[in-house]
Structures are given as structure tokens and as C-alpha cells.
């Protein structure tokens, strides 16, 4: 802007000097030129000298004109007085004429002509102070002109010898300022044009280089935004973005003046990176809230709060809209968790260890789940064994009843005393060979434990005492007493079956009376079916057969009169009833099958490890722990029917996520559970059943 304002002012000064303008106009032009430039040094020294000399010459001429006027007055006075000053007047006129001619040559900067003109003057005129100073001025001007021409020639010769690309633009400017003649001006203008062309070429090349540099930098930015952002970790992505922003900042600052358009483009690219950082931060904030939902899986209260927090923070997010529309209520989640608790209960997972207390606790857990939803998809797995658990829960009472039954005095050490007449008597008195009254034995008259004394007489020691033995039922009671003492709800079924089996197959001498054996068979079965579902399943109908049989259960089996036909019939019927079961092995197999089925370790309960989320328009599983091969199920909830559905979706595509393609499972916020394989440390179900049987 300054250079464009300076050139017209200097041109005005040059024109004023060349046209011989008045001193005042030249003075004003010089002052304007000095004030229009930043410093006086920017004016050409020659131009300044010319202006100063011009102004000085004009002042001198004015003074001389004044002197001339005075001289004229003096001459006139002298003429009037006399002709004394005529010669002096002529002299003054000649000086004025010489000064005027000399001033024209100086004004026209015709220094050689001015020098020749001074040489032609006479010695007296040349010694005049004005012409002495004029000579000094002309000599100095000629010397400066010689220096100018020499400098111009040096620069011109230098430019002719150098390639155009090596010519310094500043030298071209100086050459142009030194040009005076038409030939010099023409050459300087030519060089100026070439320098300008070279400058434009350099600027174009520089602009191309800058464009290429920016395009390379823009390519880095594009790759970062399209590819690297997805591949890098959050920390690495932030570091790479900062690095690119630094490069763009340096580029914009470097080319702010030289190429403002590219500088602005670099600033825009930097703004794009800043915007991507803001989007990343927003995405990070969103991902944290989504991750909070995932981390809350397993706790219905935290899970619900995490969903609410996400919805409050991102009200316009599509995921929020889906969650608000589809997510199951806390009650629905708690219902599924309640049924999972049922299946995850130690009493359910480890049935071979279930006792009455564990069974009762499991039943309480089951009833709690049933109050929430008795028709939940998981209910079928649990209710299959309800009766068994209820039976086990009451098994302690059954065991007490069994032990109480075996405390009967009739099962104590009861001895059989054979009578020589063929009848036998039962007595609590052990055989005694030393007592003087050993032949007097208190015997049991009936099951009511009425007693009377039997006198075996003199034949006791020889005919009775040698045959006295422990009764068959006492031998049986002694054999099973330890099992009855040790039995628990855990092993009640195998112990009860052993009692039944022993009653059926027990061999003793003397014989276990058939009537009493049948009575005990019915009694043991009555107790066993109350404490064991497998025994009830296998032998319940046989018990019903015994109970419905036309048998006199009040028969006095202690009366062993061999002549009593009714007693004989009853014993025969008792034996037949005990041996009447012709499918015993199948019954045992049925009992073992049911027993093994119950005691077989159950698979792990479904475990809540994820939820159904949205990825764009697609449903996906998000897990809080890896699940590679284990199958997954979704528990979706129908708010209209109030029913929960269990939808199998198979294993995930990756360890932590997977697509949900089944429409029945596409419910945002629905629970995702893993159906893990059985524990590796679970005992073998067959082995457990065999041991129990």
C-alpha cells in the first residue's frame, strides 16, 4: 500500500523539475515525497540533490534578480548623475544571462553541456562565487553520473552473464532505479519483466509445493478419520489426533501470508479433527453409560438404574427409545432371577446331598418364585421334583416314625422256646442252665405283650433248653438296627429299600414268623412310601394290594398251636403275599431309575451375563463375561400378556457379543443368560445313583 502511494508523488517531483516549475511548486513536491515515504532514505539521492539544487538555484536567481533590480536603480541613478556605472551595468547583465543559461542546463541535468558552458566563460566570470559553486555542483553531478553509469553497466553485465533464475530481484529493482537513458530504461524494463515472470514462476512452483504438502497432510487426516480412528485405542487415537493438529497448525501459521487460502484450509481440517475429538468424547461418554448397563448385569436394581441414567443422558438416542419401549420391568427381571435362584439353589444343583432342611429351604425358594410367575419358562425344570423335595422335607419325621417302630419290645432279644409237643413259645428271658427254676419261663401270650409263666417241667434241661434260640425277627432287627440308627434323609431311600429287601429275603433259624414278617412288610412299606418317592413309585401299588388283601392283621402270631388250622392258613397266606410280587426286578429298576434321576447332578442354572442392545438398526447381544461355545438364551417379556419367553439364540459370534436374528428375542434390554455346561467337579450321576441304591 505504501509503495503504490509513493510512486505518484515521486513522479510529481520529477515532472516539476523537468518542466521548470516554480520554486514553490518544487518545494511542495519535495515535501510531499519526503512525507509519503517511510524514511528519507527511500528517495533517490540524485533526485533529492536535483530538487535541492533546483530550489537553491531558484533562490539564487531571485536574489540576483533582486540585485539586478537594485543594480538597475543604481545604474539609472548613475546615468542620471553621469555615465559612471555604465560598464558595471553591462557586466551585471552579462552575469545574469550566463546564470540563466547555466541554470537551464542544470535544470535539464545536462551536466556535460553545463561543464562546457562554464569552460567557455571568461576567467573573471568563472571566478564569480555562483559559478564557482556551480562548477562544484556540476563536477559532483558528473562524478555521480559516472558512478551511476558504472553501477548500471556492472549490474547489466552481471545480469547478462547469469541465468535468469539466479538474478537477484533486488538487483533488478536497483537497475531500474539507475536507468536514465532510453536504452537503459528499455533494458531495465526488459529485466524487470523477466524478473517478474521468474517471480511468478517461483510463486507458482511454491504454490504447487504448498498444495502438494497440504494434500499429503489432508490425506493423513482423511485416513485417520476413516480408518485409523476405528483401529486405534482411545489413548493412541487421541495422541495421533494431537500430532495431526500440530502439523496442521504449523502449516497454517507458515502459509498465513504467502498462501492464505491453503492456510485457511488447514485450519478447517484442524477444526474437523477437533470435531472428531468432540464426537469421540461424546461416543466415549455414551459407551461408558452403555458399559455401565453391561456391568450392572446380574443386579436388577443397578441394571434398571443404569438404563434410566442412559435414557436421561441420551434422551434422543435410538437406543433410549428402544429401551423405553421394550425393556422389561424390574419385576419381570426379578421374576426370572427368582427362578434362576431356584435352579441355582444348592439343594437343586447337588441333589445327592439334600436333607430335610435343604429340601425345605429349596421349597421356600420355589414358592417365592411361584408367587411371582408360576408359569415362567424355567418353572418346568423345578416343579418336576417338587413332590420329591416335599417328601424329603418331611423325611426326618418319617425317620423318627421308623425308629420308633423298631423300638417295639417285640424286636428286642426275644427267644424261642420249643415245646416237645410241637408248639413254640416266645420269651424275653434268655436261656439259663444254672437256675433251679429255669424251667419256669415267662412267655408272651399275644402282641399286646401279655405274659404268663410256662412250666416246662422236668424235661426242660434235656428237651427244651438245648433248642432255645434267638427269634428270627430279633435276628432281623439286630441285622438292620445299625442302618436304622444311622439313616438320614439323604440316604433314606436305599436304607428303606434294604429293609424291604431284607424282610422279603431274610433267612434265619428259627424262621421269621410269616405273619409277623408280613405285618412288618406292610409297616415298613407304609413308612417308606411316606419318606421316599422312588419307593412309592415302585412299591406303592403293592402296599395297596397288601392293605386290601383279605388277611387277618390281628392274628395272634404268638400262638403257635400246631393244631390250629386257622393259624396254618394265615401263615400260608402271609408267605404267599410276601412272595406274590412276580415283577420284583422291574420294580427295583423303576425305583433305581427314579432315585438316580433325582440324584443326578443338574446342569448349572442359567446365568445372567448380558443383555440385548442395538447396533444401529440391528439387535445384538452384549456380554459382561466371555461366552464362546456355551449356548445363550434370551428371556424376553410380553407386557401385554405378562408372560416371559425363553428364546435360544445359540452361542455368540464373538466372546463378548453377537447378533440377534430371532424376532422373538429382539427385545432391547431383555436379559441374556448363558446355559453353561455341567461343572467338571460334579460327581458322576450314575455313580451317585449306584451308591445310593
XYZ file of C-alpha atoms in Angstrom, residues 288-314 320 323-324 327-331 333-334 608 611 669:
40
model
C -19.347 -45.600 29.292
C -23.048 -45.392 30.046
C -23.751 -48.416 27.834
C -20.914 -50.254 29.544
C -22.426 -49.308 32.901
C -25.582 -51.156 31.827
C -23.472 -54.172 30.904
C -21.563 -54.072 34.174
C -24.842 -53.875 36.104
C -25.989 -57.182 34.603
C -26.692 -59.567 37.461
C -28.194 -56.936 39.751
C -31.720 -55.930 38.732
C -31.683 -52.700 40.769
C -28.365 -51.482 39.357
C -29.389 -52.637 35.893
C -32.606 -50.610 35.982
C -30.814 -47.531 37.322
C -28.130 -47.820 34.618
C -30.805 -47.917 31.894
C -32.564 -44.910 33.414
C -29.284 -42.991 33.631
C -28.532 -43.691 29.975
C -32.034 -42.592 28.947
C -31.744 -39.358 30.962
C -28.299 -38.591 29.483
C -29.176 -39.506 25.867
C -33.067 -44.912 24.564
C -35.195 -49.332 25.855
C -38.097 -47.170 26.938
C -37.036 -53.072 28.265
C -38.576 -55.492 30.797
C -39.763 -54.072 34.077
C -37.776 -54.626 37.275
C -40.489 -57.052 38.379
C -36.314 -59.245 35.732
C -36.724 -60.161 39.411
C -27.433 -63.686 33.617
C -28.489 -58.003 27.583
C -32.995 -54.560 27.323
